[in-house]
PDB file of C-alpha atoms in Angstrom:
ATOM      1  CA  GLU P   1      26.862  -2.693  -8.055  1.00 54.00           C
ATOM      2  CA  ASP P   2      28.467  -1.344  -4.895  1.00 58.00           C
ATOM      3  CA  PRO P   3      27.440  -3.466  -1.853  1.00 55.00           C
ATOM      4  CA  ASP P   4      26.885  -0.263   0.165  1.00 58.00           C
ATOM      5  CA  ASP P   5      24.308   0.850  -2.410  1.00 59.00           C
ATOM      6  CA  LEU P   6      22.536  -2.476  -2.018  1.00 55.00           C
ATOM      7  CA  ILE P   7      22.317  -2.018   1.766  1.00 60.00           C
ATOM      8  CA  VAL P   8      20.841   1.464   1.305  1.00 66.00           C
ATOM      9  CA  ASP P   9      18.319   0.054  -1.211  1.00 75.00           C
ATOM     10  CA  LEU P  10      17.343  -2.752   1.175  1.00 78.00           C
ATOM     11  CA  GLN P  11      16.995  -0.319   4.073  1.00 81.00           C
ATOM     12  CA  ALA P  12      14.765   1.930   1.956  1.00 84.00           C
ATOM     13  CA  GLY P  13      12.713  -1.100   0.981  1.00 83.00           C
ATOM     14  CA  PHE P  14      12.235  -2.189   4.586  1.00 83.00           C
ATOM     15  CA  GLU P  15      11.225   1.358   5.545  1.00 87.00           C
ATOM     16  CA  ALA P  16       8.636   1.401   2.737  1.00 86.00           C
ATOM     17  CA  MET P  17       7.280  -1.959   3.925  1.00 82.00           C
ATOM     18  CA  GLU P  18       7.014  -0.627   7.490  1.00 84.00           C
ATOM     19  CA  LYS P  19       4.849   2.250   6.245  1.00 87.00           C
ATOM     20  CA  THR P  20       2.583  -0.125   4.305  1.00 82.00           C
ATOM     21  CA  ALA P  21       2.381  -2.914   6.882  1.00 78.00           C
ATOM     22  CA  PRO P  22       3.736  -1.829  10.273  1.00 81.00           C
ATOM     23  CA  TRP P  23       5.684  -4.693  11.822  1.00 75.00           C
ATOM     24  CA  ALA P  24       3.871  -4.510  15.162  1.00 74.00           C
ATOM     25  CA  ALA P  25       0.514  -4.880  13.401  1.00 75.00           C
ATOM     26  CA  VAL P  26       1.464  -7.856  11.230  1.00 71.00           C
ATOM     27  CA  SER P  27       3.721  -9.743  13.610  1.00 67.00           C
ATOM     28  CA  GLY P  28       0.816 -11.041  15.651  1.00 63.00           C
ATOM     29  CA  GLY P  29       1.936  -9.374  18.859  1.00 62.00           C
ATOM     30  CA  THR P  30       2.774 -11.869  21.592  1.00 61.00           C
ATOM     31  CA  LYS P  31       0.510 -14.748  20.604  1.00 68.00           C
ATOM     32  CA  PRO P  32       2.096 -18.073  21.559  1.00 72.00           C
ATOM     33  CA  TYR P  33       3.376 -20.415  18.853  1.00 73.00           C
ATOM     34  CA  ARG P  34       3.153 -17.747  16.190  1.00 69.00           C
ATOM     35  CA  GLY P  35       5.936 -16.211  14.238  1.00 69.00           C
ATOM     36  CA  VAL P  36       6.240 -13.856  11.346  1.00 69.00           C
ATOM     37  CA  GLY P  37       9.439 -13.400   9.438  1.00 73.00           C
ATOM     38  CA  ILE P  38      10.727 -11.053   6.853  1.00 72.00           C
ATOM     39  CA  ALA P  39      13.703 -11.507   4.590  1.00 73.00           C
ATOM     40  CA  ALA P  40      15.366  -9.914   1.618  1.00 72.00           C
ATOM     41  CA  ALA P  41      17.091 -11.680  -1.220  1.00 69.00           C
ATOM     42  CA  VAL P  42      18.787 -10.706  -4.414  1.00 64.00           C
ATOM     43  CA  TRP P  43      18.955 -12.933  -7.473  1.00 65.00           C
ATOM     44  CA  ILE P  44      21.357 -11.503  -9.953  1.00 66.00           C
ATOM     45  CA  THR P  45      20.980 -12.794 -13.493  1.00 67.00           C
ATOM     46  CA  ASN P  46      24.278 -12.802 -15.308  1.00 71.00           C
ATOM     47  CA  ALA P  47      23.588 -10.302 -18.066  1.00 72.00           C
ATOM     48  CA  THR P  48      26.551 -11.199 -20.237  1.00 80.00           C
ATOM     49  CA  PRO P  49      25.878 -11.318 -23.999  1.00 85.00           C
ATOM     50  CA  ALA P  50      24.486 -14.377 -25.725  1.00 88.00           C
ATOM     51  CA  SER P  51      24.684 -15.469 -29.336  1.00 91.00           C
ATOM     52  CA  VAL P  52      22.391 -17.518 -31.553  1.00 93.00           C
ATOM     53  CA  THR P  53      22.738 -18.463 -35.214  1.00 94.00           C
ATOM     54  CA  ILE P  54      19.600 -19.441 -37.125  1.00 96.00           C
ATOM     55  CA  LYS P  55      19.485 -21.158 -40.497  1.00 95.00           C
ATOM     56  CA  LEU P  56      16.493 -21.821 -42.727  1.00 96.00           C
ATOM     57  CA  ASN P  57      16.975 -25.416 -43.819  1.00 96.00           C
ATOM     58  CA  GLU P  58      16.080 -26.778 -47.256  1.00 95.00           C
ATOM     59  CA  ASP P  59      13.193 -28.798 -45.806  1.00 95.00           C
ATOM     60  CA  GLY P  60      11.565 -25.707 -44.264  1.00 95.00           C
ATOM     61  CA  THR P  61      12.737 -26.438 -40.743  1.00 97.00           C
ATOM     62  CA  VAL P  62      14.906 -23.962 -38.881  1.00 97.00           C
ATOM     63  CA  GLY P  63      18.229 -24.825 -37.269  1.00 96.00           C
ATOM     64  CA  VAL P  64      19.311 -23.060 -34.083  1.00 95.00           C
ATOM     65  CA  LEU P  65      22.956 -23.041 -33.030  1.00 93.00           C
ATOM     66  CA  THR P  66      24.230 -21.593 -29.771  1.00 90.00           C
ATOM     67  CA  GLY P  67      26.750 -22.391 -27.086  1.00 87.00           C
ATOM     68  CA  ALA P  68      23.971 -22.235 -24.477  1.00 86.00           C
ATOM     69  CA  SER P  69      22.670 -25.317 -22.776  1.00 83.00           C
ATOM     70  CA  ASP P  70      19.491 -26.245 -20.994  1.00 81.00           C
ATOM     71  CA  ILE P  71      19.978 -27.338 -17.405  1.00 82.00           C
ATOM     72  CA  GLY P  72      16.569 -28.926 -17.043  1.00 81.00           C
ATOM     73  CA  THR P  73      14.407 -25.809 -16.890  1.00 82.00           C
ATOM     74  CA  GLY P  74      13.220 -26.011 -20.485  1.00 82.00           C
ATOM     75  CA  ALA P  75      14.375 -22.449 -21.121  1.00 83.00           C
ATOM     76  CA  PHE P  76      16.318 -23.478 -24.195  1.00 80.00           C
ATOM     77  CA  THR P  77      14.449 -26.538 -25.407  1.00 82.00           C
ATOM     78  CA  MET P  78      11.024 -24.944 -24.903  1.00 88.00           C
ATOM     79  CA  GLY P  79      11.410 -21.186 -24.486  1.00 91.00           C
ATOM     80  CA  VAL P  80      13.930 -20.463 -27.249  1.00 93.00           C
ATOM     81  CA  THR P  81      12.138 -22.904 -29.542  1.00 95.00           C
ATOM     82  CA  GLN P  82       8.812 -21.118 -29.028  1.00 96.00           C
ATOM     83  CA  ILE P  83      10.360 -17.695 -29.576  1.00 97.00           C
ATOM     84  CA  VAL P  84      11.913 -18.739 -32.893  1.00 97.00           C
ATOM     85  CA  ALA P  85       8.747 -20.551 -34.022  1.00 97.00           C
ATOM     86  CA  GLU P  86       6.526 -17.577 -33.273  1.00 97.00           C
ATOM     87  CA  VAL P  87       8.725 -15.068 -35.107  1.00 97.00           C
ATOM     88  CA  LEU P  88       9.029 -17.314 -38.167  1.00 97.00           C
ATOM     89  CA  GLY P  89       5.427 -18.531 -38.309  1.00 96.00           C
ATOM     90  CA  ILE P  90       6.320 -22.210 -37.947  1.00 97.00           C
ATOM     91  CA  ARG P  91       5.477 -24.981 -35.505  1.00 96.00           C
ATOM     92  CA  PRO P  92       7.832 -25.360 -32.521  1.00 96.00           C
ATOM     93  CA  GLU P  93       8.539 -28.941 -33.640  1.00 96.00           C
ATOM     94  CA  ASP P  94      10.005 -27.503 -36.862  1.00 97.00           C
ATOM     95  CA  VAL P  95      12.751 -25.775 -34.879  1.00 97.00           C
ATOM     96  CA  ARG P  96      15.864 -27.971 -34.696  1.00 95.00           C
ATOM     97  CA  LEU P  97      18.218 -27.368 -31.789  1.00 91.00           C
ATOM     98  CA  SER P  98      21.851 -28.335 -32.134  1.00 88.00           C
ATOM     99  CA  GLN P  99      23.722 -29.688 -29.155  1.00 84.00           C
ATOM    100  CA  PRO P 100      25.672 -26.871 -27.524  1.00 82.00           C
ATOM    101  CA  ASP P 101      29.178 -26.837 -28.913  1.00 79.00           C
ATOM    102  CA  THR P 102      31.444 -23.845 -28.432  1.00 75.00           C
ATOM    103  CA  ASP P 103      33.782 -25.216 -31.112  1.00 83.00           C
ATOM    104  CA  VAL P 104      31.222 -24.184 -33.721  1.00 85.00           C
ATOM    105  CA  ALA P 105      29.027 -21.699 -31.824  1.00 84.00           C
ATOM    106  CA  SER P 106      29.832 -18.602 -29.842  1.00 82.00           C
ATOM    107  CA  TYR P 107      30.918 -19.104 -26.253  1.00 80.00           C
ATOM    108  CA  ASP P 108      28.149 -18.927 -23.684  1.00 81.00           C
ATOM    109  CA  ILE P 109      28.852 -17.977 -20.074  1.00 81.00           C
ATOM    110  CA  GLY P 110      26.358 -20.557 -18.764  1.00 78.00           C
ATOM    111  CA  SER P 111      22.832 -21.075 -17.562  1.00 79.00           C
ATOM    112  CA  GLN P 112      22.074 -19.285 -14.321  1.00 75.00           C
ATOM    113  CA  GLY P 113      18.705 -18.212 -13.032  1.00 69.00           C
ATOM    114  CA  SER P 114      16.627 -16.813 -15.839  1.00 79.00           C
ATOM    115  CA  ARG P 115      19.643 -15.845 -17.968  1.00 81.00           C
ATOM    116  CA  THR P 116      18.944 -18.412 -20.704  1.00 84.00           C
ATOM    117  CA  THR P 117      15.441 -17.143 -21.354  1.00 85.00           C
ATOM    118  CA  ARG P 118      16.394 -13.494 -21.058  1.00 86.00           C
ATOM    119  CA  MET P 119      19.692 -13.369 -22.916  1.00 89.00           C
ATOM    120  CA  VAL P 120      19.660 -16.398 -25.233  1.00 90.00           C
ATOM    121  CA  GLY P 121      15.933 -15.916 -25.885  1.00 92.00           C
ATOM    122  CA  GLY P 122      16.597 -12.287 -26.795  1.00 93.00           C
ATOM    123  CA  ALA P 123      19.456 -13.281 -29.114  1.00 94.00           C
ATOM    124  CA  ALA P 124      17.218 -15.939 -30.697  1.00 95.00           C
ATOM    125  CA  GLN P 125      14.466 -13.388 -31.248  1.00 97.00           C
ATOM    126  CA  ASN P 126      16.892 -10.952 -32.887  1.00 97.00           C
ATOM    127  CA  ALA P 127      18.340 -13.674 -35.132  1.00 97.00           C
ATOM    128  CA  ALA P 128      14.854 -14.910 -36.061  1.00 98.00           C
ATOM    129  CA  LEU P 129      13.762 -11.369 -36.923  1.00 98.00           C
ATOM    130  CA  GLU P 130      16.750 -11.032 -39.241  1.00 97.00           C
ATOM    131  CA  VAL P 131      15.938 -14.355 -40.935  1.00 97.00           C
ATOM    132  CA  ARG P 132      12.280 -13.305 -41.159  1.00 97.00           C
ATOM    133  CA  SER P 133      13.290 -10.082 -42.891  1.00 96.00           C
ATOM    134  CA  ARG P 134      15.350 -12.000 -45.449  1.00 95.00           C
ATOM    135  CA  ILE P 135      12.549 -14.501 -46.018  1.00 96.00           C
ATOM    136  CA  LEU P 136      10.005 -11.731 -46.617  1.00 96.00           C
ATOM    137  CA  HIS P 137      12.381  -9.881 -48.922  1.00 95.00           C
ATOM    138  CA  THR P 138      12.943 -12.972 -51.085  1.00 94.00           C
ATOM    139  CA  ALA P 139       9.259 -13.926 -51.034  1.00 95.00           C
ATOM    140  CA  GLY P 140       8.360 -10.343 -51.964  1.00 94.00           C
ATOM    141  CA  GLN P 141      10.440 -10.623 -55.111  1.00 93.00           C
ATOM    142  CA  LEU P 142       8.797 -13.912 -56.045  1.00 92.00           C
ATOM    143  CA  LEU P 143       5.251 -12.804 -55.182  1.00 93.00           C
ATOM    144  CA  GLN P 144       5.733  -9.289 -56.575  1.00 93.00           C
ATOM    145  CA  ALA P 145       4.837  -7.709 -53.245  1.00 95.00           C
ATOM    146  CA  GLN P 146       6.465  -5.526 -50.636  1.00 96.00           C
ATOM    147  CA  PRO P 147       7.718  -7.400 -47.537  1.00 95.00           C
ATOM    148  CA  GLU P 148       5.273  -5.496 -45.317  1.00 95.00           C
ATOM    149  CA  GLU P 149       2.385  -6.879 -47.432  1.00 96.00           C
ATOM    150  CA  LEU P 150       3.354 -10.453 -46.568  1.00 97.00           C
ATOM    151  CA  GLU P 151       2.745 -12.772 -43.637  1.00 95.00           C
ATOM    152  CA  LEU P 152       4.416 -15.938 -42.395  1.00 95.00           C
ATOM    153  CA  VAL P 153       1.842 -18.574 -41.481  1.00 93.00           C
ATOM    154  CA  GLY P 154       2.204 -22.323 -41.104  1.00 93.00           C
ATOM    155  CA  GLY P 155       5.637 -22.474 -42.696  1.00 95.00           C
ATOM    156  CA  ARG P 156       4.536 -20.503 -45.747  1.00 95.00           C
ATOM    157  CA  VAL P 157       4.678 -16.895 -46.918  1.00 97.00           C
ATOM    158  CA  ARG P 158       1.673 -15.320 -48.566  1.00 96.00           C
ATOM    159  CA  LYS P 159       0.146 -11.931 -49.150  1.00 95.00           C
ATOM    160  CA  ALA P 160      -1.696 -10.813 -46.019  1.00 93.00           C
ATOM    161  CA  GLY P 161      -5.357 -11.800 -46.218  1.00 89.00           C
ATOM    162  CA  ASP P 162      -4.746 -14.170 -49.130  1.00 90.00           C
ATOM    163  CA  THR P 163      -6.025 -17.684 -48.570  1.00 87.00           C
ATOM    164  CA  GLY P 164      -3.905 -19.203 -51.314  1.00 88.00           C
ATOM    165  CA  PRO P 165      -0.969 -21.496 -50.625  1.00 90.00           C
ATOM    166  CA  GLY P 166       1.727 -18.848 -50.990  1.00 93.00           C
ATOM    167  CA  ILE P 167       5.323 -20.076 -50.988  1.00 95.00           C
ATOM    168  CA  ALA P 168       6.678 -22.755 -48.662  1.00 96.00           C
ATOM    169  CA  LEU P 169       9.735 -21.895 -46.578  1.00 96.00           C
ATOM    170  CA  SER P 170      11.447 -24.941 -48.077  1.00 95.00           C
ATOM    171  CA  ASP P 171      11.073 -23.400 -51.557  1.00 94.00           C
ATOM    172  CA  LEU P 172      12.460 -20.086 -50.305  1.00 94.00           C
ATOM    173  CA  ALA P 173      15.446 -21.862 -48.757  1.00 93.00           C
ATOM    174  CA  LEU P 174      16.113 -23.535 -52.101  1.00 90.00           C
ATOM    175  CA  ALA P 175      15.719 -20.242 -53.964  1.00 85.00           C
ATOM    176  CA  ASN P 176      18.970 -19.245 -52.255  1.00 65.00           C
ATOM    177  CA  THR P 177      18.720 -15.617 -53.353  1.00 59.00           C
ATOM    178  CA  TRP P 178      19.782 -14.351 -49.941  1.00 53.00           C
TER     179      TRP P 178
END
């Protein structure tokens, strides 16, 4: 973005704030030992692409491979794990994260601000949705149902509303029809 555009945006923002809360009214006038400040900041999240590979393992767990790393915020170890688990109907502890390694995973530009959650989380969601689609397709063939008639719950696929055991993800991984 052009820095001049940013200045115009900030100026417009300050003018809008002045209309809502006039500075003279909120600054406390001339009271001693009182001060009111106002500041503007911009936090730019690096919106470069991210990549995630997801594999349904033979034991029903799910492996996640990416070049991204967690820098202590939990965005990868918690956020990405929860996204994948929710999409695939498994427990977060059944999501296995590989150590970041750009020799085997796509390059990742790095963890800055909320980039890991936004970009890597989005890539993880897309990858998990693709795996989910393949799981439901395979399960549909085995259960003689359309994928949209199925649900993923507790690491198993079953017909929606059915209380039976359905098929375990581990069995679908071993079926290897996809």
